[in-house]
PDB file of N, CA and C in Angstrom:
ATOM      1  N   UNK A   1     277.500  40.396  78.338  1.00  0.00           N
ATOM      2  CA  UNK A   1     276.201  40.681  77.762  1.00  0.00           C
ATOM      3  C   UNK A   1     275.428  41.660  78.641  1.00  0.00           C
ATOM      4  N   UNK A   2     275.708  41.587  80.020  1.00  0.00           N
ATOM      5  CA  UNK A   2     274.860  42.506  80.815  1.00  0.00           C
ATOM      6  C   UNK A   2     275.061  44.138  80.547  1.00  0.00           C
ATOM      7  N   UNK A   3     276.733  44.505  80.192  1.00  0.00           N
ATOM      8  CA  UNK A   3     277.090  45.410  80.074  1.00  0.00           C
ATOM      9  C   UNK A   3     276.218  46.311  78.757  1.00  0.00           C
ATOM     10  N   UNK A   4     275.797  45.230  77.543  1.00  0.00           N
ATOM     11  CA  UNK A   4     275.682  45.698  76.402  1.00  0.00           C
ATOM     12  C   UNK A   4     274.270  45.907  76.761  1.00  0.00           C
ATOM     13  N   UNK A   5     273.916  44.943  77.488  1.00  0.00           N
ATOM     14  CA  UNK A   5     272.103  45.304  78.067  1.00  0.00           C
ATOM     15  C   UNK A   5     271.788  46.664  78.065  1.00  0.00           C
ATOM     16  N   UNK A   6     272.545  46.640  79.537  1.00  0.00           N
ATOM     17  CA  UNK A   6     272.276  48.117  80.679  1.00  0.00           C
ATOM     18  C   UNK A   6     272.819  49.313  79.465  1.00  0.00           C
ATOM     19  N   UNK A   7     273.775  48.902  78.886  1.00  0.00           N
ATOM     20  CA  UNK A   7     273.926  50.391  78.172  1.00  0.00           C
ATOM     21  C   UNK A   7     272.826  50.707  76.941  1.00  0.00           C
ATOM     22  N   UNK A   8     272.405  49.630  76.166  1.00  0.00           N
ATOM     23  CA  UNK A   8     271.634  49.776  75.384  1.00  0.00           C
ATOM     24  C   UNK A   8     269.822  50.208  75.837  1.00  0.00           C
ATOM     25  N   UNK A   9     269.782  49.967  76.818  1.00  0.00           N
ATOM     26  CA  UNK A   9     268.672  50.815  78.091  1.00  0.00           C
ATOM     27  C   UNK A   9     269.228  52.079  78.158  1.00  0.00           C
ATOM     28  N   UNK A  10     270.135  52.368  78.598  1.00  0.00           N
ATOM     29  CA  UNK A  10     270.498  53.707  78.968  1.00  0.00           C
ATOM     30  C   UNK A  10     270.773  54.582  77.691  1.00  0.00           C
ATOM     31  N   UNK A  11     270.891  54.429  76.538  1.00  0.00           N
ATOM     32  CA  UNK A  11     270.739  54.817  75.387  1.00  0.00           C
ATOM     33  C   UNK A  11     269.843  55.213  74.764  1.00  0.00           C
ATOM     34  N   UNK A  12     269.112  53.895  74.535  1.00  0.00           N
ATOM     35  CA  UNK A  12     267.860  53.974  73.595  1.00  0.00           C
ATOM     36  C   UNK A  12     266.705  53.579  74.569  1.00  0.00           C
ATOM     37  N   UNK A  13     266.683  53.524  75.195  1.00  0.00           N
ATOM     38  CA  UNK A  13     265.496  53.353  76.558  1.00  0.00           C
ATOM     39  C   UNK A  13     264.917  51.797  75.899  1.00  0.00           C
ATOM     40  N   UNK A  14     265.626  51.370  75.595  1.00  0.00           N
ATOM     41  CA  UNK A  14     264.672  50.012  74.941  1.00  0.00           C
ATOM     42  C   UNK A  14     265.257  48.628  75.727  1.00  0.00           C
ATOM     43  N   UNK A  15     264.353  47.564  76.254  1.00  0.00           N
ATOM     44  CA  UNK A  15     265.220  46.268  76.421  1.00  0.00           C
ATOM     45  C   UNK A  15     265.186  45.462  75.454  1.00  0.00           C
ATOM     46  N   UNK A  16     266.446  44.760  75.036  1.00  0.00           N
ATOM     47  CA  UNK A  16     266.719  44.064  73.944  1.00  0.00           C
ATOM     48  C   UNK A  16     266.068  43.013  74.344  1.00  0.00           C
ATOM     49  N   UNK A  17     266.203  41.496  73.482  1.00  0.00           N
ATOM     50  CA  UNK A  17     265.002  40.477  73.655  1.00  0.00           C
ATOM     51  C   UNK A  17     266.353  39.525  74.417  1.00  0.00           C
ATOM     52  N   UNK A  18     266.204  38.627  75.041  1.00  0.00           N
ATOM     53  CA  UNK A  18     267.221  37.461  75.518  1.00  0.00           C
ATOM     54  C   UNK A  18     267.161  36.501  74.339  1.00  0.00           C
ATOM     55  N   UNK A  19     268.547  35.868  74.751  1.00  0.00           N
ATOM     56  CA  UNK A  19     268.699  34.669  73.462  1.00  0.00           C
ATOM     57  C   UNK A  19     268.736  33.705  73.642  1.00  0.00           C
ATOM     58  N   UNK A  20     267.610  33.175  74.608  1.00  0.00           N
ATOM     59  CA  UNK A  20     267.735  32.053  75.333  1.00  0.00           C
ATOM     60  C   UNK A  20     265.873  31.890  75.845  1.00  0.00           C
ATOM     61  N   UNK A  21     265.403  30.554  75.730  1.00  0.00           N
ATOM     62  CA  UNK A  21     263.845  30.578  75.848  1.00  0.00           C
ATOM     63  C   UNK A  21     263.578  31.497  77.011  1.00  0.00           C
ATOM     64  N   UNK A  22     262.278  31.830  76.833  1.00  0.00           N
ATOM     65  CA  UNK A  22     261.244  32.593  78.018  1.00  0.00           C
ATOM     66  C   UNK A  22     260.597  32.080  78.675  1.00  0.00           C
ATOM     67  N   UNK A  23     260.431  30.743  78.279  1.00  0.00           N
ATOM     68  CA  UNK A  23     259.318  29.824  79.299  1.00  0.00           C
ATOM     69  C   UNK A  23     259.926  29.907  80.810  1.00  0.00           C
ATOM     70  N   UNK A  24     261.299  30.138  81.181  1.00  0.00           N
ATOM     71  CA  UNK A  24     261.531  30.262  82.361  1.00  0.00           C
ATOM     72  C   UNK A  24     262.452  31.069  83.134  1.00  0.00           C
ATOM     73  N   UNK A  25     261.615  32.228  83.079  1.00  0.00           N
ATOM     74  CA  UNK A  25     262.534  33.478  83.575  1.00  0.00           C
ATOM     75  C   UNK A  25     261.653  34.237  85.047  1.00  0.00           C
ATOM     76  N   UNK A  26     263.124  34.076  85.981  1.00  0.00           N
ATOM     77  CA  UNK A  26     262.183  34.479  87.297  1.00  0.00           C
ATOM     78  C   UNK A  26     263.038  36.019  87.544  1.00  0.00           C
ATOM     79  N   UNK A  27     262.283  37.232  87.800  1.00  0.00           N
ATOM     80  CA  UNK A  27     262.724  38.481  87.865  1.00  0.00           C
ATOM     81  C   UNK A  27     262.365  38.507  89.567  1.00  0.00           C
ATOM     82  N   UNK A  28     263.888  39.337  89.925  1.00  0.00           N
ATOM     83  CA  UNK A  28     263.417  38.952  91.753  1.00  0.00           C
ATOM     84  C   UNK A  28     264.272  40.996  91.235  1.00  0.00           C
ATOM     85  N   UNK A  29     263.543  41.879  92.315  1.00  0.00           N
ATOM     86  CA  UNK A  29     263.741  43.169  92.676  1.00  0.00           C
ATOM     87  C   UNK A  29     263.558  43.721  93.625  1.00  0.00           C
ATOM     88  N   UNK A  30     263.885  44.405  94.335  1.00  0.00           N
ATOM     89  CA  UNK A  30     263.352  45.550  95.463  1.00  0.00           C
ATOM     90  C   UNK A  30     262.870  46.940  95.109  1.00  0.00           C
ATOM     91  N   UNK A  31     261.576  46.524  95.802  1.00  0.00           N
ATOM     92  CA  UNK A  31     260.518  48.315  95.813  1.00  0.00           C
ATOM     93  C   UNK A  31     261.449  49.385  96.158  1.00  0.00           C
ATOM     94  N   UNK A  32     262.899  49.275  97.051  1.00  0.00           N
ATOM     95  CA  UNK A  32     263.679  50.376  97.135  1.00  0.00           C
ATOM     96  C   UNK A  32     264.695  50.344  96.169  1.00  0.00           C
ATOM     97  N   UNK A  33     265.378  50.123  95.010  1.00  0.00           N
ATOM     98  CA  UNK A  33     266.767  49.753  94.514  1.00  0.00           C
ATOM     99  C   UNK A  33     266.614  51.465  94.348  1.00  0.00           C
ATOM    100  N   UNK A  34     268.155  51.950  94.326  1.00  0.00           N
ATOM    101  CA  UNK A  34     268.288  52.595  94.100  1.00  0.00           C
ATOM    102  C   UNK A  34     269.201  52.902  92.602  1.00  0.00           C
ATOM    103  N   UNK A  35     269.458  51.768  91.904  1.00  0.00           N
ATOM    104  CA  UNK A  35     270.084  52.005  90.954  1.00  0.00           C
ATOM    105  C   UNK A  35     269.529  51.366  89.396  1.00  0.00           C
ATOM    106  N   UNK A  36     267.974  50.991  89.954  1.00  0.00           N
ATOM    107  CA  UNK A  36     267.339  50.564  88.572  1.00  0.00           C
ATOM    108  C   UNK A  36     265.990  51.653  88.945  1.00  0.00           C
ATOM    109  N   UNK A  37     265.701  52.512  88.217  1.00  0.00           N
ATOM    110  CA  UNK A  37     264.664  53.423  88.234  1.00  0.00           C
ATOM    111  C   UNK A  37     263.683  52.008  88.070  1.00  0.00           C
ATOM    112  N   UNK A  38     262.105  52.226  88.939  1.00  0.00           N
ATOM    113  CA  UNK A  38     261.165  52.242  88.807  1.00  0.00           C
ATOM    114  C   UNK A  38     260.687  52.054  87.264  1.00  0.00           C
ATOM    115  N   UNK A  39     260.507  52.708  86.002  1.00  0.00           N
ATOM    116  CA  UNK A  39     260.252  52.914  85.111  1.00  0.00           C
ATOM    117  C   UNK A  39     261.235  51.652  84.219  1.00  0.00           C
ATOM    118  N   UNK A  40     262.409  51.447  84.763  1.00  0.00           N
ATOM    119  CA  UNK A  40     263.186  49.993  84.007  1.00  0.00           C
ATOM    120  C   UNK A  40     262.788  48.776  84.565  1.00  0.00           C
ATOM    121  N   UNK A  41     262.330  48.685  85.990  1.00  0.00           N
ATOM    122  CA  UNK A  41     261.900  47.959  86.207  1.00  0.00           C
ATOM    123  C   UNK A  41     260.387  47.109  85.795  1.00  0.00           C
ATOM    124  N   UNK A  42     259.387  48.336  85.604  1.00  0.00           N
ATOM    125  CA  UNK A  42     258.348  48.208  84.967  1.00  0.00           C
ATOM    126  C   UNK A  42     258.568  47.158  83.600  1.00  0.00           C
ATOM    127  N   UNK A  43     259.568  48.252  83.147  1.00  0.00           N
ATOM    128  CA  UNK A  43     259.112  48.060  81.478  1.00  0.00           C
ATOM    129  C   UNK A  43     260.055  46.187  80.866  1.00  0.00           C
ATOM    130  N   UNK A  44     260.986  45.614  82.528  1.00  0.00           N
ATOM    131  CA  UNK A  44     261.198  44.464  82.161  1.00  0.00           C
ATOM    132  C   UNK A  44     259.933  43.646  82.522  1.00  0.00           C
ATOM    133  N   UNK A  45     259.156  44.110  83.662  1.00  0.00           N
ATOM    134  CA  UNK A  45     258.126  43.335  83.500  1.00  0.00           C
ATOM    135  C   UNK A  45     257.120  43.348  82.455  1.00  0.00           C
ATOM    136  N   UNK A  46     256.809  43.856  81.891  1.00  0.00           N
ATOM    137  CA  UNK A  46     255.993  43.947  80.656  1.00  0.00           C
ATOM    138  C   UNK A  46     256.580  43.286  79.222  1.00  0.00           C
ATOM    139  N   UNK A  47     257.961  42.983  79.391  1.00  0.00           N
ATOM    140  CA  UNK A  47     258.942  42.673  78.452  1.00  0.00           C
ATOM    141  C   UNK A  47     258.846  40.999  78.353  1.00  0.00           C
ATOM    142  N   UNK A  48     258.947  40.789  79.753  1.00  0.00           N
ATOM    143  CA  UNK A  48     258.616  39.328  80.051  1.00  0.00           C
ATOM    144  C   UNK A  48     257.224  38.692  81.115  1.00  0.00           C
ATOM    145  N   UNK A  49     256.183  38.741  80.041  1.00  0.00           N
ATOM    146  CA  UNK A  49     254.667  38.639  81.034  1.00  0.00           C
ATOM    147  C   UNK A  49     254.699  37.618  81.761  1.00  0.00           C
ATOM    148  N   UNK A  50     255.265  36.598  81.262  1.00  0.00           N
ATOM    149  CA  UNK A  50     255.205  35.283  81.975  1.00  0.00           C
ATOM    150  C   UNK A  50     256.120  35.112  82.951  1.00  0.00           C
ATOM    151  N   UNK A  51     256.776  35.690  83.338  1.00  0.00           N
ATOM    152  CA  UNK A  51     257.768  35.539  84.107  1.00  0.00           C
ATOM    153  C   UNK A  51     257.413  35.640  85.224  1.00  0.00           C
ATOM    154  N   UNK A  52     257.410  34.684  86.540  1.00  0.00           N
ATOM    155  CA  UNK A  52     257.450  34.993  88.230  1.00  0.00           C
ATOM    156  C   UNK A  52     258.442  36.428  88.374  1.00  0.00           C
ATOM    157  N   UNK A  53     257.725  36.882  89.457  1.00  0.00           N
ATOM    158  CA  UNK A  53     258.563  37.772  89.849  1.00  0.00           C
ATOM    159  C   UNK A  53     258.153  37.784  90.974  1.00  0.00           C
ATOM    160  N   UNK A  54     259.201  38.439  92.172  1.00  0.00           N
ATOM    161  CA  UNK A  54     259.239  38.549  93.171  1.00  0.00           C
ATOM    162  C   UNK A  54     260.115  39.513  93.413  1.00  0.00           C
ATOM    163  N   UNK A  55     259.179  40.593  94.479  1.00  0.00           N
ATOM    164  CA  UNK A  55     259.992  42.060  94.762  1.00  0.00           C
ATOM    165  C   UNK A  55     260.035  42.051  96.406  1.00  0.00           C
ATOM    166  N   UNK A  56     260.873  41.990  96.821  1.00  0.00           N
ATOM    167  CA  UNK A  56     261.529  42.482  97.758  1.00  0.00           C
ATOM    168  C   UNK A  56     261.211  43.948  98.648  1.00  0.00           C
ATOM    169  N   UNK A  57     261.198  44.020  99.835  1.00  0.00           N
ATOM    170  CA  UNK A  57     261.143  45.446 100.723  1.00  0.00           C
ATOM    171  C   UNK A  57     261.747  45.735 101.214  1.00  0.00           C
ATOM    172  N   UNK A  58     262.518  47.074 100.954  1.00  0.00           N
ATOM    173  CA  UNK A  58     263.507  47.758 101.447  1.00  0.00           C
ATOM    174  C   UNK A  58     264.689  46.111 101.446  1.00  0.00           C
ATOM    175  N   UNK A  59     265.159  45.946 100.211  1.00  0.00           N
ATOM    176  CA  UNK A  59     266.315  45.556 100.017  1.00  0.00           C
ATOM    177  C   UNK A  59     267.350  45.765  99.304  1.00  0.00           C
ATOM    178  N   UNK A  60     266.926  47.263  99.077  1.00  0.00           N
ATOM    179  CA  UNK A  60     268.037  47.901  98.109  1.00  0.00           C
ATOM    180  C   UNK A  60     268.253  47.247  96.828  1.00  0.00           C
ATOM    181  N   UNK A  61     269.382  47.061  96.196  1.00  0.00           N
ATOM    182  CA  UNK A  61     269.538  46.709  95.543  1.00  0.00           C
ATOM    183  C   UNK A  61     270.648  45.443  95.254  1.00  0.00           C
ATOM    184  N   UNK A  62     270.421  44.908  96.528  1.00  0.00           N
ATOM    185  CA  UNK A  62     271.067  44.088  97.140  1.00  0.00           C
ATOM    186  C   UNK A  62     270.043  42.228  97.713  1.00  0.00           C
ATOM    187  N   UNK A  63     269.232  42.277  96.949  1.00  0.00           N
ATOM    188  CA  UNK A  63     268.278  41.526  97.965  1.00  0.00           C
ATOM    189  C   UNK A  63     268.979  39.904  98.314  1.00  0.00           C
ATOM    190  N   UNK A  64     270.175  39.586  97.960  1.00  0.00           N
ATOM    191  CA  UNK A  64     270.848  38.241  97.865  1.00  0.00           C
ATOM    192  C   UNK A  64     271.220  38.451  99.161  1.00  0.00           C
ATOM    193  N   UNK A  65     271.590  39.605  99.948  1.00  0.00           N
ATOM    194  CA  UNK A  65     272.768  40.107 100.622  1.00  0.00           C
ATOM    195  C   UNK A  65     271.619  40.235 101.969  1.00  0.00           C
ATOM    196  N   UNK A  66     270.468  41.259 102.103  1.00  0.00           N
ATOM    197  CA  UNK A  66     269.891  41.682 102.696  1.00  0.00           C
ATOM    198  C   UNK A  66     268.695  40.327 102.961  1.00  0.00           C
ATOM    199  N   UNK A  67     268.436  39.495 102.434  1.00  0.00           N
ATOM    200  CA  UNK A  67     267.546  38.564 102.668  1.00  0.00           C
ATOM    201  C   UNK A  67     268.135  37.277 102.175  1.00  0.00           C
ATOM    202  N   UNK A  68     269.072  36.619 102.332  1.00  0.00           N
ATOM    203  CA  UNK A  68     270.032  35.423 101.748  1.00  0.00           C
ATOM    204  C   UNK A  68     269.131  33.856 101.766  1.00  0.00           C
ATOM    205  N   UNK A  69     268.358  33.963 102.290  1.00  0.00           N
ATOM    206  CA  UNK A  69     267.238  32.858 102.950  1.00  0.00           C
ATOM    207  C   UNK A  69     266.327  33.065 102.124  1.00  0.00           C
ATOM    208  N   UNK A  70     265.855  33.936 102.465  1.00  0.00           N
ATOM    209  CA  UNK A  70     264.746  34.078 101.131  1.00  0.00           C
ATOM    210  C   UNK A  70     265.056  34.062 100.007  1.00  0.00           C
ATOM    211  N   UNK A  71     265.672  34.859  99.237  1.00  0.00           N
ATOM    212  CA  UNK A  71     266.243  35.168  98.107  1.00  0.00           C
ATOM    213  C   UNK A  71     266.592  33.219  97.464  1.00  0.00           C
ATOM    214  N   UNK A  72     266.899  32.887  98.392  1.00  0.00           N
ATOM    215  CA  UNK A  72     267.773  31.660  97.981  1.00  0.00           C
ATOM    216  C   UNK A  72     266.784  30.626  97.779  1.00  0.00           C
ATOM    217  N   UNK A  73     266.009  30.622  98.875  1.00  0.00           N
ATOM    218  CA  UNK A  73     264.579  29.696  98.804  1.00  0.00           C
ATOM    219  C   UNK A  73     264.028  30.156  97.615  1.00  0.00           C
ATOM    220  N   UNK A  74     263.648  31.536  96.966  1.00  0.00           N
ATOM    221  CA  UNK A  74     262.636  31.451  95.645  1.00  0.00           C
ATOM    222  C   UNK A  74     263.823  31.206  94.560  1.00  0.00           C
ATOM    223  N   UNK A  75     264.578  31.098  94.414  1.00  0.00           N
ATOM    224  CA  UNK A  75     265.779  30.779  93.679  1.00  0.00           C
ATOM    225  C   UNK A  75     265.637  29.289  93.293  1.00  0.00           C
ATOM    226  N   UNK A  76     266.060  28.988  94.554  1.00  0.00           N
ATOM    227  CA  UNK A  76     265.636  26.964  94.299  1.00  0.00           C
ATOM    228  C   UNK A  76     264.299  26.541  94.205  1.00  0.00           C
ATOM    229  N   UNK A  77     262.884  27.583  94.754  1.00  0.00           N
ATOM    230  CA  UNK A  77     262.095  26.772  94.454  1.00  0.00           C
ATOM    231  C   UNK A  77     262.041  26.756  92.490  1.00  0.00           C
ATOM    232  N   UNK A  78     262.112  28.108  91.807  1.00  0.00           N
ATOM    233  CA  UNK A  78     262.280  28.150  90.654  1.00  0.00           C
ATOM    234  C   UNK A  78     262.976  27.040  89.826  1.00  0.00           C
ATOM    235  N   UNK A  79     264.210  26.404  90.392  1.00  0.00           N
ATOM    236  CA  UNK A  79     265.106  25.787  90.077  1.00  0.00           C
ATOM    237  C   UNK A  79     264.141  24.374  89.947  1.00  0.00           C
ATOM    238  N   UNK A  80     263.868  23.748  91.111  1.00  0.00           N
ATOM    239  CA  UNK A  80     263.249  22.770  91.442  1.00  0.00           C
ATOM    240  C   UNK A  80     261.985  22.531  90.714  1.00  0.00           C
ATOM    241  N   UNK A  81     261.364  23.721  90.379  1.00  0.00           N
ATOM    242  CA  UNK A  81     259.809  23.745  89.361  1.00  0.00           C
ATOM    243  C   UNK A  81     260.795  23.444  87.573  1.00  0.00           C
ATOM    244  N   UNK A  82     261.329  23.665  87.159  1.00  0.00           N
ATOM    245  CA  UNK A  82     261.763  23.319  86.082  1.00  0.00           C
ATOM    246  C   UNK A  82     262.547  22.050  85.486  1.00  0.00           C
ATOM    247  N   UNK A  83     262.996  21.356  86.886  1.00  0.00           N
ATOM    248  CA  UNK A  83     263.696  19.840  86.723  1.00  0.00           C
ATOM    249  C   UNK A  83     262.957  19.347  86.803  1.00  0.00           C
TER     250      UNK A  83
END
């Protein structure tokens, strides 16, 4: 499904809707990625208002890798707020 995502962005500049509720979607990114323009990143946040998000500095596009502690802590606290 990710594949059909990213290409259907890269196509039609549009994000498709998920098929699965919204009440709990956490978007985690870095202010540096180099492989999601700025402008896709935006336009998932606006896609999903309610959604936590949490962006990352200078973690490329890697932030699991470059911050594993952190990354992992807002991961489970997310996890833990929904059980």
């Amino acid at each position: 499904e990710f594949s059909e995502r990213a290409l259907s962005f890269y196509w039609n500049n549009q994000i498709s809707n998920l098929e699965f509720s919204q009440d709990n979607i956490l978007i985690i990114d870095s202010d540096d990625d180099p492989y999601i323009p700025k402008i896709a990143q935006k336009k998932v946040l606006d896609k999903y208002p309610n959604a936590v998000h949490h962006s990352f500095n200078n973690a490329h596009h890697f932030p699991y890798i470059i911050s594993p502690v952190m990354f992992n802590s807002i991961v489970l606290r997310e996890i833990i707020k929904i059980n």
